Amino acid sequence: MKSKLPLLNVDIISESLTAKRLGKMIMLYQSTESTNDIAWKYAKSDNYDGTVVFAEQQTEGRGRRDNKWLSEKSHSILCSFLLRRCNIEADMLTLATGVAVAEVVEKFISSGAKIKWPNDVMAGGKKIAGVLVEAKDSDVVIGIGLNCHQQVVDFDESIKDIATSIDIEAGSVCDRNEVARSLIVALENWLDIAGKEKDAVIDKWKQESFLLHKRVSVESDNEIYTGTCIGIDPNEGLILQLERGGVKMFHAAQATIADSV
Ligand code: BTN
């Protein structure tokens, strides 16, 4: 039996928070449809740039490509960051966020983390976190779902074999307030780097990549392309050296990883 899990607490998260732009305003919902939707409601005012919205539970959590994001109450970090007038393109934001989340996971799991293009963070070969970047004009909401306290039995049957959590990988119970604070700090740092030095983000992404040099099958426009992942381009996406010959790039918005070995 799991003992009562500690709740998120804004005072604890803000305590000694070193981030300057992100987390000036932190909101915490016990239950909401989607933290991304809450963040969008604040996009009308400049005062809310950098706002972070956390929720203990989401009733309509969403992932990429109309997938649902499922999580039991108080088991995850479910959060969204609002960036007003952001001049970094969405694909670069996804990469930088993946790098930041992987860095945080690595702080809590000694076996490390990998980034599976475009938006999954992996630990122990399974998905531990997902990133959903939504952009309207120059406003952006970055949503992150990071599994913390789940045990295998807590995952929906459909994802049991492919999902993991910090507690599973670490073999101990993590402090979600500490995870939340680390996430704000890491994301601010990597967004800052992405704004100035895109290559530094790409280099880090390559070091942490789950797919680089692997044989990958990508589904795009109802076709399966198989080849070796040879890199990532901030504008063009995943680069595959195709087995049928030639090199092809895949935009995150139009492609799904069908398989990787
Ligand atoms: C994915 O892997 O497809 C991305 C999942 C992103 C889920 C997070 S949970 C917090 C935020 N609010 C949402 O509705 N989605 C994101």
mmCIF file of C-alpha atoms and ligand atoms in Angstrom, residues 33-37 53 58 60-65 67-69 77-80 119-120 127 129-132 134 142-146, ligand 1:
data_model
loop_
_atom_site.group_PDB
_atom_site.id
_atom_site.type_symbol
_atom_site.label_atom_id
_atom_site.label_comp_id
_atom_site.label_asym_id
_atom_site.label_seq_id
_atom_site.Cartn_x
_atom_site.Cartn_y
_atom_site.Cartn_z
ATOM 1 C CA GLU A 33 -9.173 20.046 -17.310
ATOM 2 C CA SER A 34 -5.708 20.850 -18.683
ATOM 3 C CA THR A 35 -2.960 23.100 -17.325
ATOM 4 C CA ASN A 36 -2.236 24.191 -20.913
ATOM 5 C CA ASP A 37 -5.789 25.593 -21.152
ATOM 6 C CA VAL A 53 0.498 26.396 -13.792
ATOM 7 C CA GLN A 58 -6.177 16.828 -14.971
ATOM 8 C CA GLU A 60 -8.690 16.394 -19.983
ATOM 9 C CA GLY A 61 -4.889 16.226 -20.084
ATOM 10 C CA ARG A 62 -3.749 16.169 -23.681
ATOM 11 C CA GLY A 63 -0.685 14.980 -25.508
ATOM 12 C CA ARG A 64 0.625 15.326 -29.008
ATOM 13 C CA ARG A 65 -1.542 14.305 -31.966
ATOM 14 C CA ASN A 67 -3.550 11.681 -27.520
ATOM 15 C CA LYS A 68 -4.854 11.846 -23.960
ATOM 16 C CA TRP A 69 -2.386 12.348 -21.120
ATOM 17 C CA ILE A 77 4.244 16.827 -12.263
ATOM 18 C CA LEU A 78 1.589 18.229 -14.603
ATOM 19 C CA CYS A 79 2.498 21.768 -15.535
ATOM 20 C CA SER A 80 2.407 24.469 -18.184
ATOM 21 C CA ASN A 119 8.872 15.159 -27.332
ATOM 22 C CA ASP A 120 9.413 12.106 -25.132
ATOM 23 C CA LYS A 127 8.638 6.945 -21.412
ATOM 24 C CA ALA A 129 7.760 12.399 -19.513
ATOM 25 C CA GLY A 130 6.122 14.102 -22.471
ATOM 26 C CA VAL A 131 6.303 17.666 -23.758
ATOM 27 C CA LEU A 132 3.521 19.491 -25.593
ATOM 28 C CA GLU A 134 1.462 24.952 -28.359
ATOM 29 C CA ILE A 142 4.873 24.573 -22.932
ATOM 30 C CA GLY A 143 3.121 21.672 -21.207
ATOM 31 C CA ILE A 144 5.052 18.970 -19.390
ATOM 32 C CA GLY A 145 3.826 15.736 -17.874
ATOM 33 C CA LEU A 146 6.459 13.971 -15.769
HETATM 34 C C1 BTN B 1 2.978 13.906 -25.166
HETATM 35 O O1 BTN B 1 3.793 13.072 -24.761
HETATM 36 O O2 BTN B 1 2.251 13.669 -26.149
HETATM 37 C C2 BTN B 1 2.899 15.237 -24.477
HETATM 38 C C3 BTN B 1 2.186 15.136 -23.153
HETATM 39 C C4 BTN B 1 2.074 16.450 -22.431
HETATM 40 C C5 BTN B 1 1.213 16.325 -21.197
HETATM 41 C C6 BTN B 1 1.227 17.577 -20.362
HETATM 42 S S1 BTN B 1 0.540 17.324 -18.761
HETATM 43 C C7 BTN B 1 0.541 19.049 -18.480
HETATM 44 C C8 BTN B 1 0.137 19.721 -19.758
HETATM 45 N N1 BTN B 1 -1.303 19.834 -19.856
HETATM 46 C C9 BTN B 1 -1.811 19.072 -20.820
HETATM 47 O O3 BTN B 1 -3.021 18.961 -21.106
HETATM 48 N N2 BTN B 1 -0.818 18.445 -21.475
HETATM 49 C C10 BTN B 1 0.484 18.781 -20.934
#
